[in-house]
Short mmCIF file of C-alpha atoms in Angstrom, two decimals:
data_model
loop_
_atom_site.label_atom_id
_atom_site.label_comp_id
_atom_site.label_asym_id
_atom_site.label_seq_id
_atom_site.Cartn_x
_atom_site.Cartn_y
_atom_site.Cartn_z
CA MET A 1 21.25 97.79 86.31
CA ARG A 2 23.57 94.87 85.66
CA VAL A 3 25.13 95.33 89.11
CA LEU A 4 21.67 95.33 90.71
CA LEU A 5 20.73 92.19 88.77
CA ALA A 6 23.92 90.51 89.89
CA SER A 7 23.28 91.53 93.48
CA VAL A 8 19.79 90.15 93.45
CA ALA A 9 20.92 86.94 91.77
CA ALA A 10 23.62 86.50 94.44
CA ALA A 11 21.12 87.27 97.17
CA LEU A 12 18.62 84.78 95.72
CA LEU A 13 21.30 82.11 95.54
CA ALA A 14 22.38 82.85 99.08
CA SER A 15 18.81 82.52 100.24
CA VAL A 16 18.33 79.23 98.58
CA VAL A 17 21.47 77.78 100.08
CA GLY A 18 21.44 79.48 103.40
CA SER A 19 17.92 79.93 104.71
CA ALA A 20 14.76 77.90 105.20
CA ALA A 21 11.27 79.10 104.24
CA VAL A 22 9.81 81.56 106.67
CA GLY A 23 7.13 80.05 108.93
CA SER A 24 4.08 81.96 110.17
CA ALA A 25 5.83 83.18 113.26
CA GLY A 26 8.82 84.15 111.17
CA LEU A 27 6.60 85.94 108.71
CA ALA A 28 5.03 87.99 111.51
CA ARG A 29 8.46 88.96 112.73
CA ALA A 30 9.52 89.83 109.15
CA GLU A 31 6.49 92.06 108.70
CA ALA A 32 7.31 93.82 111.99
CA SER A 33 10.93 94.37 110.95
CA GLY A 34 10.30 96.07 107.65
CA SER A 35 9.64 93.05 105.41
CA LEU A 36 9.05 93.58 101.76
CA ASP A 37 6.57 90.72 101.58
CA ARG A 38 3.46 92.85 100.89
CA LEU A 39 5.28 94.74 98.11
CA VAL A 40 6.43 91.51 96.54
CA GLY A 41 2.91 90.05 96.92
CA LEU A 42 1.45 93.02 95.05
CA VAL A 43 4.03 92.63 92.34
CA ALA A 44 3.13 88.94 92.06
CA ASP A 45 -0.56 89.79 92.03
CA ARG A 46 0.05 92.27 89.20
CA LEU A 47 2.06 89.66 87.36
CA ASP A 48 -0.87 87.18 87.67
CA THR A 49 -2.93 89.55 85.59
CA ALA A 50 -0.58 88.83 82.65
CA ASP A 51 -2.33 85.50 82.14
CA SER A 52 -5.71 87.33 81.59
CA VAL A 53 -4.11 89.93 79.36
CA ALA A 54 -2.48 87.24 77.26
CA ALA A 55 -5.76 85.30 77.06
CA ALA A 56 -7.64 88.44 75.94
CA LYS A 57 -5.00 89.15 73.26
CA TRP A 58 -5.07 85.52 72.10
CA ALA A 59 -8.89 85.74 71.75
CA SER A 60 -8.67 88.86 69.65
CA ALA A 61 -5.70 87.94 67.39
CA GLY A 62 -4.69 84.31 68.01
CA ALA A 63 -1.12 83.40 67.13
CA ASP A 64 -0.61 86.89 65.70
CA ALA A 65 -1.40 88.70 69.01
CA ALA A 66 0.87 91.66 69.71
CA VAL A 67 2.25 91.84 73.20
CA ASP A 68 3.64 95.37 73.09
CA ASP A 69 1.11 98.19 73.64
CA PRO A 70 3.20 101.38 73.58
CA ALA A 71 0.18 103.69 74.10
CA ARG A 72 -0.99 101.71 77.22
CA GLU A 73 2.54 101.56 78.58
CA ALA A 74 2.97 105.35 78.19
CA GLN A 75 -0.32 105.85 80.13
CA VAL A 76 0.94 103.62 82.97
CA TYR A 77 4.35 105.39 83.13
CA ALA A 78 2.73 108.87 83.18
CA ALA A 79 0.13 107.94 85.77
CA MET A 80 2.50 106.18 88.09
CA THR A 81 5.24 108.88 87.96
CA ARG A 82 2.55 111.45 88.77
CA LEU A 83 1.30 109.33 91.63
CA GLY A 84 4.87 108.76 92.83
CA ALA A 85 5.59 112.48 92.71
CA ALA A 86 2.68 113.02 95.13
CA SER A 87 4.59 110.86 97.62
CA ASP A 88 7.93 112.58 96.85
CA LEU A 89 9.24 109.51 95.02
CA PRO A 90 11.95 110.09 92.35
CA GLU A 91 10.43 109.99 88.89
CA ASN A 92 13.33 107.87 87.48
CA TRP A 93 12.87 105.26 90.19
CA VAL A 94 9.17 104.96 89.78
CA GLY A 95 9.71 104.76 85.99
CA GLN A 96 12.34 102.05 86.56
CA VAL A 97 9.96 100.10 88.83
CA PHE A 98 7.08 100.13 86.33
CA PHE A 99 9.38 99.37 83.39
CA GLY A 100 10.27 96.21 85.34
CA GLN A 101 6.60 95.44 85.99
CA ILE A 102 5.61 95.88 82.33
CA GLU A 103 8.60 93.88 80.97
CA ALA A 104 7.88 91.10 83.45
CA SER A 105 4.23 91.03 82.39
CA LYS A 106 5.27 90.91 78.71
CA THR A 107 7.60 87.99 79.48
CA VAL A 108 4.63 86.04 80.81
CA GLN A 109 2.42 87.08 77.94
CA ARG A 110 4.97 86.04 75.31
CA GLY A 111 5.55 82.70 77.11
CA LEU A 112 1.87 81.93 77.23
CA LEU A 113 1.18 83.03 73.60
CA LEU A 114 4.01 80.82 72.48
CA ARG A 115 2.71 77.90 74.48
CA TRP A 116 -0.77 78.37 73.01
CA ARG A 117 0.64 78.79 69.50
CA PHE A 118 2.10 75.23 69.80
CA ASP A 119 -0.82 73.83 71.69
CA PRO A 120 -4.02 75.79 71.01
CA ALA A 121 -6.09 73.41 73.10
CA ARG A 122 -4.33 74.86 76.22
CA ALA A 123 -5.59 78.38 75.41
CA PRO A 124 -8.40 79.63 77.69
CA ALA A 125 -11.80 78.93 76.24
CA ALA A 126 -13.44 82.00 77.82
CA PRO A 127 -10.88 84.79 78.08
CA PRO A 128 -11.77 88.00 79.90
CA ASP A 129 -12.18 91.31 78.20
CA LEU A 130 -9.14 93.61 78.64
CA SER A 131 -11.47 96.35 79.82
CA ALA A 132 -12.27 94.21 82.82
CA VAL A 133 -8.56 93.41 83.59
CA ARG A 134 -7.16 96.95 83.29
CA PRO A 135 -8.86 98.37 86.37
CA ARG A 136 -7.33 95.62 88.46
CA ILE A 137 -3.87 96.36 87.06
CA ASP A 138 -4.38 100.10 87.71
CA GLY A 139 -5.42 99.38 91.31
CA LEU A 140 -2.36 97.18 91.90
CA ASN A 141 -0.12 99.87 90.32
CA ALA A 142 -1.43 102.38 92.83
CA GLU A 143 -0.86 99.96 95.77
CA ILE A 144 2.66 99.29 94.56
CA VAL A 145 3.41 103.01 94.53
CA ALA A 146 2.00 103.29 98.11
CA GLU A 147 4.29 100.39 99.21
CA LEU A 148 7.28 102.09 97.52
CA ALA A 149 6.57 105.17 99.55
CA ALA A 150 6.00 103.22 102.78
CA HIS A 151 9.21 101.15 102.37
CA ARG A 152 11.45 103.78 100.75
CA ALA A 153 14.12 103.45 103.44
CA GLU A 154 14.28 99.63 103.14
CA LEU A 155 14.36 99.87 99.39
CA ALA A 156 17.24 102.23 99.52
CA ALA A 157 19.17 100.31 102.18
CA PRO A 158 22.38 98.34 101.36
CA ASP A 159 20.58 95.04 102.23
CA CYS A 160 17.66 95.69 99.86
CA ALA A 161 18.52 92.83 97.50
CA GLN A 162 18.72 90.40 100.34
CA ARG A 163 15.40 91.55 101.77
CA LEU A 164 13.80 91.27 98.31
CA ALA A 165 15.28 87.75 97.86
CA ARG A 166 13.72 86.59 101.16
CA SER A 167 10.35 87.99 100.15
CA VAL A 168 10.56 86.53 96.65
CA PHE A 169 11.36 83.04 98.06
CA GLU A 170 8.53 83.44 100.51
CA ALA A 171 6.24 84.20 97.51
CA PHE A 172 7.63 81.12 95.68
CA ALA A 173 6.88 78.94 98.72
CA SER A 174 3.36 80.29 99.34
CA ARG A 175 1.97 80.82 95.83
CA PRO A 176 1.42 78.48 92.95
CA GLY A 177 3.54 79.25 89.89
CA ASP A 178 5.46 77.68 87.12
CA ALA A 179 9.02 78.54 85.95
CA LEU A 180 7.74 81.23 83.55
CA HIS A 181 5.97 83.14 86.33
CA ARG A 182 8.85 82.69 88.75
CA VAL A 183 11.42 84.07 86.28
CA ALA A 184 9.05 86.96 85.62
CA LEU A 185 8.61 87.67 89.31
CA VAL A 186 12.41 87.86 89.72
CA ARG A 187 12.48 90.26 86.69
CA ALA A 188 9.72 92.33 88.23
CA THR A 189 11.40 92.66 91.64
CA VAL A 190 15.05 93.29 90.72
CA VAL A 191 14.12 96.86 89.87
CA LEU A 192 12.56 97.65 93.21
CA CYS A 193 15.78 98.65 95.08
CA ALA A 194 16.29 102.46 94.91
CA GLY A 195 20.09 102.26 94.81
#
């Protein structure tokens, strides 16, 4: 895992120093050549739900809101490894991918809860109900598994970290986000390579 993190960090740095943002024509070429942009976009969409989850937790418990939800996490792991098995994906890889998604989401939740603890006025006034957010997360989880299956070869290739770095930086350029969300996106994507 540390080697993978180091590889992705190196690839991310190389991308910052050595490449420009992909334009629309470049993006079309990237999609045609096995780009991981859609997968990274789904991961970012899933990560965006962390704001709503944190808001719902804040509304129910305020500054004492618990981020960890072992029962829900176990449900996600079980459902996604079953779904991955239907596509012949290794259970340990699918588990690794969703561990990364869940930990990245908790990073955002903890950051937001801490921000709201020190500045309660910034907390959402009308948070969503978790029961409304979870179906969106479940749908994104299924789409992520489908992308893992569709791009298994690219995700197992030696240049996986570089491809991911390109897609992550494309997401940075095309999506709004603060440092908290960007760090969490990197955390969520470093586990995608099946090496």
